[in-house]
Amino acid sequence: RQRMTLALSEIFVVSMQGLLIEWRGLCIAHYADLLERNAFGTYRQLLQEVTLSVGMGSYLNMLGNRKEDTRTGRVPDENYAREIMQLFSIGLVQLRSDGTPRLSNGQTIDSYSAQDISQLARVFTGWERDRLDEEDYEHVCRPMKHNEANFQSGDKTVLGTLIPGSLNGPKALSLALDTLANHPNTGPFIGRQLIQRF
């Protein structure tokens, strides 16, 4: 279990230096416990818990990510959307089931587009700390909660999957994570990383 936890920590990376929150030590300790708890669980459950952890939320900017504002030009932050695809699920290029790249005219084929990133970023809006007050240090050990007022409305399409605008934030997130977990690239991509670390 400890070897798997270490391997997962080298894939689903967070760093205390990148956490711009208080109680960073407690947050990182909880994150390590989260990886250990999910070491022998399902990839889909691990992806959910990592995504909603305050540690990952702070490290890759999903914490406090808000819907677009046309008055100011603000758009949803794309950092976590890009990293969850590039590093935590499908990787950069399309793969065969044995992990070798698919080719077209001798060139690798991208597994996602800039449009997929921006659409997924819209799904990852509205998440914030589940904190009672400023003294509530235990919030770094709880999953983030959703604030629908900061969620980007409307349909989103991620990797060819429609995420209807009728879904609230948690249901949209769930469908997006299902899409990533069930993608044909995810098994070979994550499997190769685990093999390398073992």
Coordinates of N, CA, C and O in Angstrom, one line a residue:
R1 N 0.8 -1.2 0.0 CA 0.0 0.0 0.0 C 0.9 1.3 0.0 O 0.6 2.2 -0.7
Q2 N 1.9 1.2 0.8 CA 2.8 2.4 0.8 C 3.5 2.6 -0.5 O 3.7 3.8 -0.9
R3 N 3.9 1.6 -1.2 CA 4.6 1.7 -2.5 C 3.6 2.3 -3.5 O 3.9 3.1 -4.3
M4 N 2.3 1.9 -3.4 CA 1.3 2.4 -4.3 C 1.1 3.9 -4.0 O 0.9 4.7 -4.9
T5 N 1.0 4.2 -2.7 CA 0.8 5.6 -2.3 C 1.9 6.5 -2.8 O 1.7 7.6 -3.4
L6 N 3.1 6.0 -2.7 CA 4.3 6.8 -3.2 C 4.2 6.9 -4.8 O 4.4 8.0 -5.3
A7 N 3.8 5.9 -5.5 CA 3.7 5.9 -6.9 C 2.6 6.9 -7.3 O 2.8 7.8 -8.2
L8 N 1.5 6.9 -6.6 CA 0.4 7.8 -6.9 C 0.8 9.3 -6.6 O 0.4 10.2 -7.3
S9 N 1.6 9.5 -5.6 CA 2.1 10.8 -5.2 C 3.0 11.4 -6.3 O 3.2 12.6 -6.4
E10 N 3.6 10.5 -7.1 CA 4.5 11.0 -8.1 C 3.7 11.2 -9.4 O 4.3 11.7 -10.4
I11 N 2.5 10.8 -9.5 CA 1.6 11.1 -10.6 C 0.7 12.2 -10.4 O 0.6 13.2 -11.1
F12 N 0.0 12.2 -9.2 CA -1.0 13.2 -8.8 C -0.2 14.2 -7.9 O -0.5 14.2 -6.7
V13 N 0.7 14.9 -8.5 CA 1.6 15.7 -7.7 C 1.0 17.0 -7.1 O 0.3 17.7 -7.9
V14 N 1.2 17.3 -5.9 CA 1.0 18.6 -5.3 C 2.3 18.9 -4.5 O 3.0 18.0 -4.1
S15 N 2.5 20.2 -4.2 CA 3.7 20.6 -3.5 C 3.3 21.6 -2.4 O 2.5 22.5 -2.7
M16 N 3.9 21.5 -1.2 CA 3.5 22.5 -0.2 C 4.0 23.9 -0.6 O 3.3 24.9 -0.3
Q17 N 5.0 24.0 -1.4 CA 5.5 25.3 -1.9 C 4.5 26.0 -2.8 O 4.5 27.2 -3.0
G18 N 3.6 25.2 -3.5 CA 2.7 25.8 -4.4 C 1.3 26.0 -3.8 O 0.4 26.4 -4.5
L19 N 1.2 25.8 -2.5 CA -0.1 26.0 -1.8 C -0.2 27.4 -1.2 O 0.6 27.7 -0.3
L20 N -1.0 28.2 -1.7 CA -1.1 29.6 -1.2 C -2.3 29.7 -0.2 O -3.2 30.5 -0.3
I21 N -2.3 28.8 0.7 CA -3.3 28.7 1.8 C -2.7 28.5 3.1 O -1.5 28.1 3.2
E22 N -3.4 28.8 4.2 CA -2.9 28.5 5.5 C -3.1 27.0 5.8 O -3.8 26.3 5.1
W23 N -2.5 26.5 6.8 CA -2.5 25.1 7.3 C -2.0 24.2 6.2 O -2.6 23.1 5.9
R24 N -0.9 24.6 5.5 CA -0.4 23.8 4.4 C 0.1 22.4 4.8 O -0.1 21.5 4.1
G25 N 0.7 22.4 5.9 CA 1.2 21.1 6.4 C 0.1 20.1 6.6 O 0.2 18.9 6.2
L26 N -0.9 20.5 7.3 CA -2.1 19.6 7.5 C -2.7 19.3 6.2 O -3.1 18.1 6.0
C27 N -2.8 20.2 5.3 CA -3.4 19.9 4.0 C -2.6 18.9 3.2 O -3.2 17.9 2.7
I28 N -1.3 18.9 3.2 CA -0.5 18.0 2.5 C -0.5 16.6 3.2 O -0.6 15.6 2.6
A29 N -0.6 16.6 4.6 CA -0.7 15.3 5.3 C -2.0 14.7 4.9 O -2.1 13.4 4.7
H30 N -3.1 15.4 4.9 CA -4.4 14.9 4.5 C -4.3 14.3 3.1 O -4.9 13.3 2.8
Y31 N -3.7 15.1 2.2 CA -3.6 14.6 0.8 C -2.9 13.3 0.7 O -3.3 12.4 -0.1
A32 N -1.8 13.1 1.5 CA -1.1 11.8 1.5 C -2.0 10.7 2.0 O -2.0 9.6 1.5
D33 N -2.8 11.0 3.0 CA -3.8 10.1 3.6 C -4.8 9.7 2.5 O -5.2 8.5 2.4
L34 N -5.2 10.7 1.7 CA -6.2 10.5 0.7 C -5.6 9.5 -0.4 O -6.3 8.5 -0.8
L35 N -4.4 9.7 -0.8 CA -3.8 8.7 -1.7 C -3.7 7.3 -1.1 O -3.9 6.3 -1.8
E36 N -3.3 7.3 0.1 CA -3.1 5.9 0.8 C -4.5 5.3 0.9 O -4.6 4.1 0.6
R37 N -5.5 6.0 1.2 CA -6.9 5.4 1.4 C -7.4 4.9 0.0 O -8.1 3.9 0.0
N38 N -7.0 5.5 -1.0 CA -7.4 5.1 -2.4 C -6.4 4.2 -3.1 O -6.6 3.9 -4.3
A39 N -5.4 3.8 -2.5 CA -4.3 3.1 -3.1 C -4.8 1.8 -3.8 O -4.3 1.4 -4.9
F40 N -5.7 1.1 -3.2 CA -6.3 -0.1 -3.8 C -7.7 0.0 -4.2 O -8.4 -1.0 -4.4
G41 N -8.2 1.3 -4.4 CA -9.6 1.5 -4.8 C -9.6 1.7 -6.3 O -8.7 1.3 -7.0
T42 N -10.7 2.3 -6.8 CA -10.9 2.5 -8.2 C -10.2 3.8 -8.6 O -10.2 4.7 -7.8
Y43 N -9.8 3.8 -9.9 CA -9.2 5.0 -10.4 C -10.2 6.1 -10.4 O -9.9 7.3 -10.1
R44 N -11.5 5.8 -10.7 CA -12.5 6.9 -10.8 C -12.7 7.5 -9.4 O -12.9 8.7 -9.4
Q45 N -12.8 6.7 -8.4 CA -12.9 7.3 -7.0 C -11.7 8.2 -6.6 O -11.8 9.2 -6.1
L46 N -10.5 7.7 -7.0 CA -9.3 8.4 -6.7 C -9.3 9.8 -7.4 O -9.0 10.8 -6.9
L47 N -9.8 9.8 -8.7 CA -9.8 11.0 -9.5 C -10.8 12.0 -8.9 O -10.5 13.2 -8.8
Q48 N -11.9 11.5 -8.4 CA -12.9 12.4 -7.7 C -12.3 13.0 -6.4 O -12.4 14.2 -6.2
E49 N -11.7 12.2 -5.6 CA -11.2 12.7 -4.3 C -10.0 13.6 -4.5 O -9.9 14.7 -3.8
V50 N -9.1 13.3 -5.5 CA -8.0 14.2 -5.8 C -8.6 15.6 -6.3 O -8.1 16.6 -5.9
T51 N -9.5 15.5 -7.2 CA -10.1 16.7 -7.9 C -10.7 17.6 -6.8 O -10.6 18.8 -6.9
L52 N -11.4 17.1 -5.8 CA -12.1 17.9 -4.9 C -11.3 18.2 -3.6 O -11.8 18.8 -2.7
S53 N -10.1 17.7 -3.6 CA -9.2 18.0 -2.4 C -8.8 19.5 -2.4 O -8.5 20.1 -3.5
V54 N -8.7 20.1 -1.2 CA -8.3 21.5 -1.1 C -6.8 21.6 -1.6 O -6.4 22.6 -2.2
G55 N -6.0 20.5 -1.3 CA -4.6 20.6 -1.8 C -4.5 20.7 -3.3 O -3.8 21.6 -3.8
M56 N -5.1 19.8 -4.0 CA -5.1 19.9 -5.5 C -5.8 21.2 -6.0 O -5.3 21.8 -6.9
G57 N -6.9 21.5 -5.3 CA -7.6 22.7 -5.7 C -6.8 23.9 -5.6 O -6.8 24.8 -6.5
S58 N -6.0 24.0 -4.6 CA -5.1 25.2 -4.4 C -4.0 25.1 -5.3 O -3.6 26.1 -5.9
Y59 N -3.4 23.9 -5.5 CA -2.1 23.8 -6.3 C -2.4 24.1 -7.7 O -1.5 24.7 -8.4
L60 N -3.5 23.6 -8.3 CA -3.8 23.8 -9.7 C -5.0 24.7 -10.0 O -5.6 24.6 -11.1
N61 N -5.3 25.6 -9.1 CA -6.2 26.7 -9.3 C -7.7 26.3 -9.6 O -8.4 27.1 -10.2
M62 N -8.1 25.2 -9.2 CA -9.6 24.9 -9.3 C -10.3 25.5 -8.1 O -11.5 25.9 -8.2
L63 N -9.7 25.6 -7.0 CA -10.2 26.3 -5.8 C -10.5 27.8 -6.1 O -9.6 28.5 -6.5
G64 N -11.7 28.2 -6.0 CA -12.1 29.5 -6.3 C -12.3 29.9 -7.8 O -12.4 31.0 -8.2
N65 N -12.2 28.8 -8.7 CA -12.4 29.0 -10.1 C -13.9 29.5 -10.3 O -14.8 28.8 -9.9
R66 N -14.0 30.6 -11.0 CA -15.4 31.2 -11.2 C -15.8 31.2 -12.7 O -14.9 31.2 -13.6
K67 N -17.0 31.3 -12.9 CA -17.6 31.4 -14.3 C -17.1 32.7 -14.9 O -16.6 33.6 -14.3
E68 N -17.2 32.7 -16.3 CA -16.8 33.9 -17.0 C -17.5 35.2 -16.6 O -18.7 35.1 -16.2
D69 N -16.9 36.3 -16.8 CA -17.5 37.6 -16.6 C -17.2 38.4 -17.9 O -16.1 38.9 -18.1
T70 N -18.2 38.6 -18.7 CA -18.0 39.3 -20.0 C -17.6 40.8 -19.7 O -17.0 41.4 -20.6
R71 N -18.0 41.4 -18.6 CA -17.7 42.8 -18.3 C -16.2 43.0 -18.1 O -15.6 44.0 -18.6
T72 N -15.6 42.1 -17.4 CA -14.2 42.2 -17.1 C -13.3 41.4 -18.0 O -12.1 41.6 -18.0
G73 N -13.9 40.5 -18.8 CA -13.1 39.6 -19.6 C -12.6 38.4 -18.9 O -11.8 37.6 -19.5
R74 N -13.0 38.1 -17.7 CA -12.5 37.0 -16.9 C -13.1 35.7 -17.6 O -14.3 35.7 -17.9
V75 N -12.3 34.7 -17.7 CA -12.7 33.4 -18.2 C -12.3 32.3 -17.1 O -11.4 32.6 -16.3
P76 N -13.0 31.2 -17.1 CA -12.6 30.1 -16.1 C -11.1 29.7 -16.3 O -10.6 29.7 -17.4
D77 N -10.5 29.5 -15.2 CA -9.1 29.1 -15.2 C -8.9 27.8 -15.8 O -9.7 26.8 -15.4
E78 N -8.0 27.6 -16.7 CA -7.8 26.3 -17.4 C -6.7 25.4 -16.9 O -6.5 24.3 -17.4
N79 N -6.1 25.8 -15.8 CA -4.9 25.1 -15.3 C -5.3 23.6 -15.0 O -4.7 22.7 -15.5
Y80 N -6.3 23.4 -14.1 CA -6.6 22.0 -13.7 C -7.2 21.2 -14.9 O -6.9 20.1 -15.0
A81 N -8.0 21.9 -15.7 CA -8.6 21.2 -16.9 C -7.5 20.6 -17.8 O -7.5 19.5 -18.2
R82 N -6.4 21.4 -18.0 CA -5.3 21.0 -18.8 C -4.5 19.8 -18.1 O -4.2 18.8 -18.7
E83 N -4.2 20.0 -16.9 CA -3.4 19.1 -16.2 C -4.1 17.7 -15.9 O -3.4 16.7 -16.0
I84 N -5.4 17.8 -15.7 CA -6.1 16.5 -15.4 C -6.1 15.6 -16.7 O -6.0 14.4 -16.6
M85 N -6.1 16.3 -17.8 CA -6.1 15.5 -19.1 C -4.6 15.1 -19.4 O -4.3 14.0 -19.7
Q86 N -3.7 16.1 -19.3 CA -2.3 15.8 -19.7 C -1.6 14.9 -18.8 O -0.9 14.0 -19.3
L87 N -1.8 15.0 -17.5 CA -1.0 14.3 -16.5 C -1.8 13.2 -15.7 O -1.2 12.2 -15.3
F88 N -3.1 13.4 -15.5 CA -3.8 12.5 -14.6 C -4.7 11.5 -15.3 O -5.4 10.8 -14.6
S89 N -4.9 11.6 -16.6 CA -5.8 10.7 -17.2 C -5.4 10.2 -18.6 O -5.0 9.1 -18.8
I90 N -5.6 11.1 -19.6 CA -5.5 10.5 -21.0 C -4.1 10.8 -21.7 O -3.8 10.2 -22.7
G91 N -3.4 11.8 -21.1 CA -2.1 12.1 -21.8 C -2.2 12.9 -23.0 O -3.3 13.2 -23.5
L92 N -1.1 13.2 -23.6 CA -1.1 14.2 -24.8 C -1.5 13.6 -26.1 O -2.0 14.3 -27.0
V93 N -1.1 12.3 -26.3 CA -1.4 11.7 -27.6 C -2.3 10.4 -27.5 O -2.3 9.8 -26.5
Q94 N -3.0 10.2 -28.6 CA -3.8 9.0 -28.6 C -3.0 7.7 -28.6 O -1.9 7.6 -29.2
L95 N -3.4 6.7 -27.8 CA -2.7 5.5 -27.6 C -3.5 4.3 -28.0 O -4.7 4.3 -27.9
R96 N -2.8 3.2 -28.4 CA -3.4 1.9 -28.6 C -3.5 1.3 -27.2 O -2.9 1.8 -26.2
S97 N -4.2 0.2 -27.1 CA -4.4 -0.5 -25.8 C -3.1 -1.0 -25.2 O -2.9 -1.1 -24.0
D98 N -2.0 -1.2 -26.1 CA -0.7 -1.6 -25.5 C 0.2 -0.4 -25.1 O 1.3 -0.6 -24.8
G99 N -0.4 0.8 -25.3 CA 0.4 2.0 -24.8 C 1.2 2.6 -25.9 O 1.8 3.7 -25.7
T100 N 1.3 2.0 -27.1 CA 2.0 2.7 -28.2 C 1.1 3.7 -28.9 O -0.1 3.6 -28.9
P101 N 1.8 4.8 -29.4 CA 1.0 5.9 -30.0 C 0.3 5.5 -31.3 O 0.8 4.8 -32.1
R102 N -0.9 6.0 -31.4 CA -1.6 6.0 -32.7 C -1.0 7.0 -33.7 O -0.6 8.1 -33.2
L103 N -0.8 6.6 -34.9 CA -0.2 7.5 -35.9 C -1.1 7.8 -37.0 O -1.9 7.0 -37.4
S104 N -0.9 9.0 -37.6 CA -1.6 9.4 -38.8 C -0.5 10.1 -39.7 O 0.1 11.1 -39.3
N105 N -0.3 9.5 -40.9 CA 0.8 9.9 -41.8 C 2.2 10.0 -41.0 O 2.9 11.0 -41.2
G106 N 2.4 9.1 -40.1 CA 3.7 9.0 -39.4 C 3.8 9.9 -38.2 O 4.8 10.0 -37.5
Q107 N 2.7 10.7 -37.9 CA 2.7 11.6 -36.8 C 1.7 11.2 -35.7 O 0.7 10.6 -36.0
T108 N 2.1 11.5 -34.5 CA 1.1 11.2 -33.4 C -0.1 12.1 -33.5 O -0.1 13.1 -34.1
I109 N -1.2 11.6 -32.8 CA -2.5 12.3 -32.9 C -2.8 12.9 -31.5 O -2.7 12.1 -30.5
D110 N -3.1 14.1 -31.4 CA -3.4 14.8 -30.1 C -4.6 14.1 -29.5 O -5.6 13.7 -30.2
S111 N -4.6 13.9 -28.2 CA -5.7 13.2 -27.5 C -6.8 14.2 -27.1 O -7.9 13.8 -26.9
Y112 N -6.5 15.5 -27.1 CA -7.5 16.5 -26.8 C -7.1 17.8 -27.5 O -6.0 18.0 -27.9
S113 N -8.0 18.8 -27.5 CA -7.8 20.0 -28.2 C -7.9 21.2 -27.2 O -8.3 21.0 -26.0
A114 N -7.5 22.4 -27.6 CA -7.7 23.6 -26.8 C -9.1 23.8 -26.4 O -9.5 24.3 -25.3
Q115 N -10.0 23.4 -27.3 CA -11.5 23.5 -27.1 C -11.9 22.6 -25.9 O -12.7 23.0 -25.1
D116 N -11.3 21.4 -25.9 CA -11.6 20.5 -24.8 C -11.2 21.1 -23.4 O -11.9 21.0 -22.4
I117 N -10.0 21.8 -23.4 CA -9.5 22.4 -22.2 C -10.5 23.5 -21.7 O -10.9 23.5 -20.6
S118 N -10.9 24.4 -22.7 CA -11.7 25.5 -22.2 C -13.1 25.0 -21.8 O -13.7 25.5 -20.9
Q119 N -13.6 24.0 -22.5 CA -14.9 23.4 -22.1 C -14.9 22.7 -20.7 O -15.8 22.9 -19.9
L120 N -13.8 22.0 -20.5 CA -13.6 21.3 -19.2 C -13.4 22.3 -18.1 O -13.9 22.2 -17.0
A121 N -12.7 23.4 -18.4 CA -12.5 24.5 -17.4 C -13.8 25.1 -16.9 O -14.0 25.4 -15.8
R122 N -14.8 25.1 -17.9 CA -16.1 25.6 -17.5 C -16.9 24.7 -16.6 O -17.6 25.1 -15.7
V123 N -16.6 23.4 -16.7 CA -17.2 22.4 -15.8 C -16.6 22.6 -14.4 O -17.3 22.5 -13.4
F124 N -15.3 22.9 -14.3 CA -14.6 23.0 -13.0 C -14.7 24.4 -12.4 O -13.7 25.0 -11.9
T125 N -15.9 25.0 -12.4 CA -16.1 26.3 -11.8 C -17.1 26.1 -10.6 O -17.9 25.2 -10.6
G126 N -16.9 27.0 -9.7 CA -17.9 27.1 -8.5 C -17.4 26.4 -7.3 O -18.1 26.3 -6.3
W127 N -16.2 25.8 -7.3 CA -15.7 25.0 -6.2 C -14.9 25.9 -5.2 O -14.1 26.7 -5.6
E128 N -15.2 25.8 -3.9 CA -14.6 26.6 -2.9 C -14.4 25.8 -1.6 O -14.9 24.7 -1.5
R129 N -13.8 26.4 -0.6 CA -13.5 25.7 0.6 C -14.8 25.4 1.4 O -15.7 26.3 1.4
D130 N -14.9 24.3 2.0 CA -16.0 24.0 2.9 C -15.6 24.4 4.3 O -15.3 23.6 5.2
R131 N -15.7 25.7 4.6 CA -15.1 26.2 5.8 C -16.2 26.9 6.6 O -17.0 27.7 6.1
L132 N -16.2 26.6 7.9 CA -17.2 27.3 8.8 C -16.9 28.7 9.1 O -17.8 29.6 9.0
D133 N -15.6 29.0 9.4 CA -15.1 30.3 9.7 C -13.6 30.4 9.5 O -13.0 29.4 9.2
E134 N -13.0 31.5 9.8 CA -11.6 31.7 9.7 C -10.8 30.7 10.6 O -9.6 30.4 10.3
E135 N -11.4 30.3 11.7 CA -10.7 29.4 12.6 C -10.8 28.0 12.3 O -10.2 27.1 12.9
D136 N -11.6 27.6 11.3 CA -11.9 26.2 11.0 C -10.7 25.6 10.1 O -10.8 25.6 8.9
Y137 N -9.7 25.2 10.8 CA -8.5 24.6 10.1 C -8.8 23.3 9.4 O -8.1 22.9 8.5
E138 N -9.8 22.6 9.9 CA -10.1 21.2 9.4 C -10.7 21.3 8.0 O -10.8 20.2 7.4
H139 N -11.0 22.4 7.5 CA -11.6 22.5 6.1 C -10.6 22.0 5.1 O -11.0 21.5 4.0
V140 N -9.3 22.0 5.4 CA -8.3 21.5 4.4 C -8.3 20.0 4.3 O -7.7 19.5 3.4
C141 N -9.0 19.4 5.2 CA -9.2 17.9 5.2 C -10.6 17.5 4.6 O -10.8 16.3 4.6
R142 N -11.4 18.4 4.2 CA -12.7 18.1 3.7 C -12.7 18.4 2.2 O -12.0 19.3 1.7
P143 N -13.5 17.7 1.4 CA -13.7 18.0 0.0 C -14.2 19.4 -0.2 O -14.9 20.0 0.7
M144 N -13.8 20.1 -1.3 CA -14.4 21.4 -1.6 C -15.9 21.2 -1.8 O -16.4 20.2 -2.1
K145 N -16.6 22.3 -1.5 CA -18.0 22.4 -1.7 C -18.3 23.2 -2.9 O -17.5 24.0 -3.4
H146 N -19.5 23.0 -3.5 CA -19.9 23.8 -4.7 C -20.8 24.9 -4.4 O -21.7 24.8 -3.6
N147 N -20.5 26.0 -5.1 CA -21.3 27.3 -5.0 C -21.9 27.5 -6.4 O -21.2 28.0 -7.3
E148 N -23.1 27.2 -6.6 CA -23.8 27.2 -7.9 C -23.7 28.6 -8.5 O -23.7 28.8 -9.7
A149 N -23.6 29.7 -7.6 CA -23.6 31.1 -8.1 C -22.3 31.3 -9.0 O -22.3 32.2 -9.8
N150 N -21.3 30.6 -8.7 CA -20.0 30.8 -9.4 C -19.8 29.7 -10.6 O -18.7 29.7 -11.1
F151 N -20.8 28.9 -10.8 CA -20.7 27.9 -11.8 C -21.1 28.4 -13.2 O -22.1 29.1 -13.4
Q152 N -20.3 28.0 -14.2 CA -20.6 28.4 -15.6 C -21.8 27.7 -16.2 O -21.8 26.4 -16.2
S153 N -22.8 28.4 -16.5 CA -24.0 27.8 -17.0 C -23.8 27.4 -18.5 O -22.8 27.7 -19.1
G154 N -24.8 26.6 -19.0 CA -24.8 26.3 -20.5 C -24.2 24.9 -20.7 O -23.5 24.3 -19.8
D155 N -24.4 24.4 -21.9 CA -23.9 23.1 -22.3 C -22.4 23.2 -22.5 O -21.8 24.2 -22.8
K156 N -21.7 22.1 -22.2 CA -20.3 21.9 -22.4 C -20.0 20.6 -23.1 O -20.8 19.7 -22.9
T157 N -19.1 20.6 -24.0 CA -18.7 19.3 -24.7 C -17.2 19.0 -24.4 O -16.4 19.8 -24.8
V158 N -17.0 17.9 -23.8 CA -15.6 17.5 -23.5 C -15.3 16.2 -24.1 O -16.0 15.2 -23.8
L159 N -14.3 16.1 -25.0 CA -13.9 14.9 -25.6 C -15.1 14.2 -26.3 O -15.2 13.0 -26.3
G160 N -15.9 15.0 -26.9 CA -17.0 14.5 -27.6 C -18.3 14.1 -26.8 O -19.3 13.7 -27.3
T161 N -18.2 14.3 -25.5 CA -19.3 14.0 -24.6 C -20.0 15.3 -24.2 O -19.4 16.3 -23.7
L162 N -21.3 15.4 -24.5 CA -22.1 16.5 -24.1 C -22.4 16.5 -22.6 O -22.8 15.5 -22.1
I163 N -22.1 17.6 -22.0 CA -22.4 17.8 -20.5 C -23.5 18.9 -20.5 O -23.2 20.0 -20.7
P164 N -24.8 18.4 -20.4 CA -25.9 19.4 -20.6 C -25.9 20.5 -19.5 O -25.5 20.3 -18.4
G165 N -26.3 21.7 -20.0 CA -26.4 22.8 -19.1 C -27.5 22.6 -18.0 O -27.5 23.4 -17.0
S166 N -28.3 21.6 -18.2 CA -29.3 21.3 -17.1 C -28.7 20.7 -15.9 O -29.4 20.7 -14.8
L167 N -27.5 20.2 -16.0 CA -26.8 19.6 -14.8 C -26.3 20.7 -13.9 O -25.7 21.6 -14.4
N168 N -26.4 20.4 -12.6 CA -25.7 21.3 -11.7 C -24.2 21.0 -11.6 O -23.7 20.1 -12.3
G169 N -23.5 21.8 -10.9 CA -22.0 21.7 -10.8 C -21.5 20.3 -10.4 O -20.7 19.7 -11.2
P170 N -22.0 19.7 -9.3 CA -21.5 18.4 -9.0 C -21.8 17.3 -10.0 O -21.0 16.4 -10.2
K171 N -23.0 17.4 -10.6 CA -23.4 16.4 -11.6 C -22.6 16.6 -12.9 O -22.2 15.6 -13.5
A172 N -22.3 17.8 -13.3 CA -21.5 18.1 -14.4 C -20.1 17.6 -14.2 O -19.4 16.9 -15.1
L173 N -19.5 17.8 -13.0 CA -18.2 17.3 -12.6 C -18.2 15.8 -12.7 O -17.2 15.2 -13.3
S174 N -19.2 15.1 -12.2 CA -19.2 13.7 -12.2 C -19.2 13.1 -13.6 O -18.5 12.2 -13.9
L175 N -20.0 13.7 -14.5 CA -20.0 13.2 -15.9 C -18.7 13.5 -16.6 O -18.2 12.6 -17.3
A176 N -18.0 14.6 -16.3 CA -16.7 14.9 -16.9 C -15.7 13.9 -16.4 O -14.9 13.4 -17.2
L177 N -15.7 13.6 -15.1 CA -14.7 12.6 -14.5 C -15.0 11.2 -15.1 O -14.1 10.4 -15.3
D178 N -16.3 10.9 -15.2 CA -16.6 9.6 -15.9 C -16.0 9.5 -17.3 O -15.5 8.5 -17.7
T179 N -16.2 10.6 -18.0 CA -15.6 10.7 -19.4 C -14.1 10.4 -19.4 O -13.6 9.7 -20.2
L180 N -13.4 11.1 -18.5 CA -12.0 10.9 -18.4 C -11.6 9.5 -18.0 O -10.7 8.8 -18.5
A181 N -12.3 9.0 -16.9 CA -11.9 7.7 -16.4 C -12.2 6.5 -17.4 O -11.5 5.6 -17.4
N182 N -13.2 6.7 -18.2 CA -13.6 5.7 -19.2 C -13.0 5.8 -20.6 O -13.2 5.0 -21.4
H183 N -12.2 6.9 -20.7 CA -11.5 7.1 -22.0 C -10.6 6.0 -22.4 O -9.8 5.5 -21.5
P184 N -10.5 5.5 -23.6 CA -9.6 4.4 -23.9 C -8.1 4.7 -23.7 O -7.3 3.8 -23.6
N185 N -7.7 6.0 -23.6 CA -6.3 6.3 -23.4 C -5.9 6.1 -21.9 O -4.8 5.9 -21.6
T186 N -6.9 6.2 -21.0 CA -6.6 6.4 -19.6 C -5.9 5.1 -19.0 O -4.9 5.2 -18.3
G187 N -6.4 3.9 -19.4 CA -5.8 2.7 -18.9 C -4.3 2.6 -19.3 O -3.4 2.4 -18.5
P188 N -4.0 2.7 -20.6 CA -2.6 2.6 -21.0 C -1.7 3.7 -20.5 O -0.6 3.5 -20.2
F189 N -2.3 4.9 -20.4 CA -1.5 6.0 -20.0 C -1.1 5.9 -18.5 O 0.0 6.0 -18.1
I190 N -2.1 5.7 -17.7 CA -1.9 5.6 -16.2 C -1.1 4.3 -15.9 O -0.2 4.3 -15.1
G191 N -1.5 3.2 -16.6 CA -0.8 1.9 -16.4 C 0.7 2.0 -16.7 O 1.5 1.5 -15.9
R192 N 1.1 2.7 -17.7 CA 2.5 2.9 -18.1 C 3.2 3.7 -17.0 O 4.3 3.3 -16.6
Q193 N 2.5 4.7 -16.5 CA 3.2 5.5 -15.4 C 3.4 4.6 -14.1 O 4.4 4.8 -13.4
L194 N 2.4 3.8 -13.8 CA 2.5 2.9 -12.6 C 3.6 1.9 -12.8 O 4.4 1.7 -11.9
I195 N 3.7 1.4 -14.0 CA 4.8 0.4 -14.3 C 6.2 1.1 -14.1 O 7.1 0.5 -13.5
Q196 N 6.3 2.3 -14.7 CA 7.6 3.0 -14.5 C 7.9 3.3 -13.1 O 9.1 3.1 -12.7
R197 N 7.0 3.6 -12.2 CA 7.3 3.9 -10.9 C 7.5 2.6 -10.0 O 8.1 2.7 -9.0
F198 N 6.9 1.5 -10.5 CA 7.2 0.3 -9.7 C 8.5 -0.4 -10.3 O 8.9 -1.4 -9.7

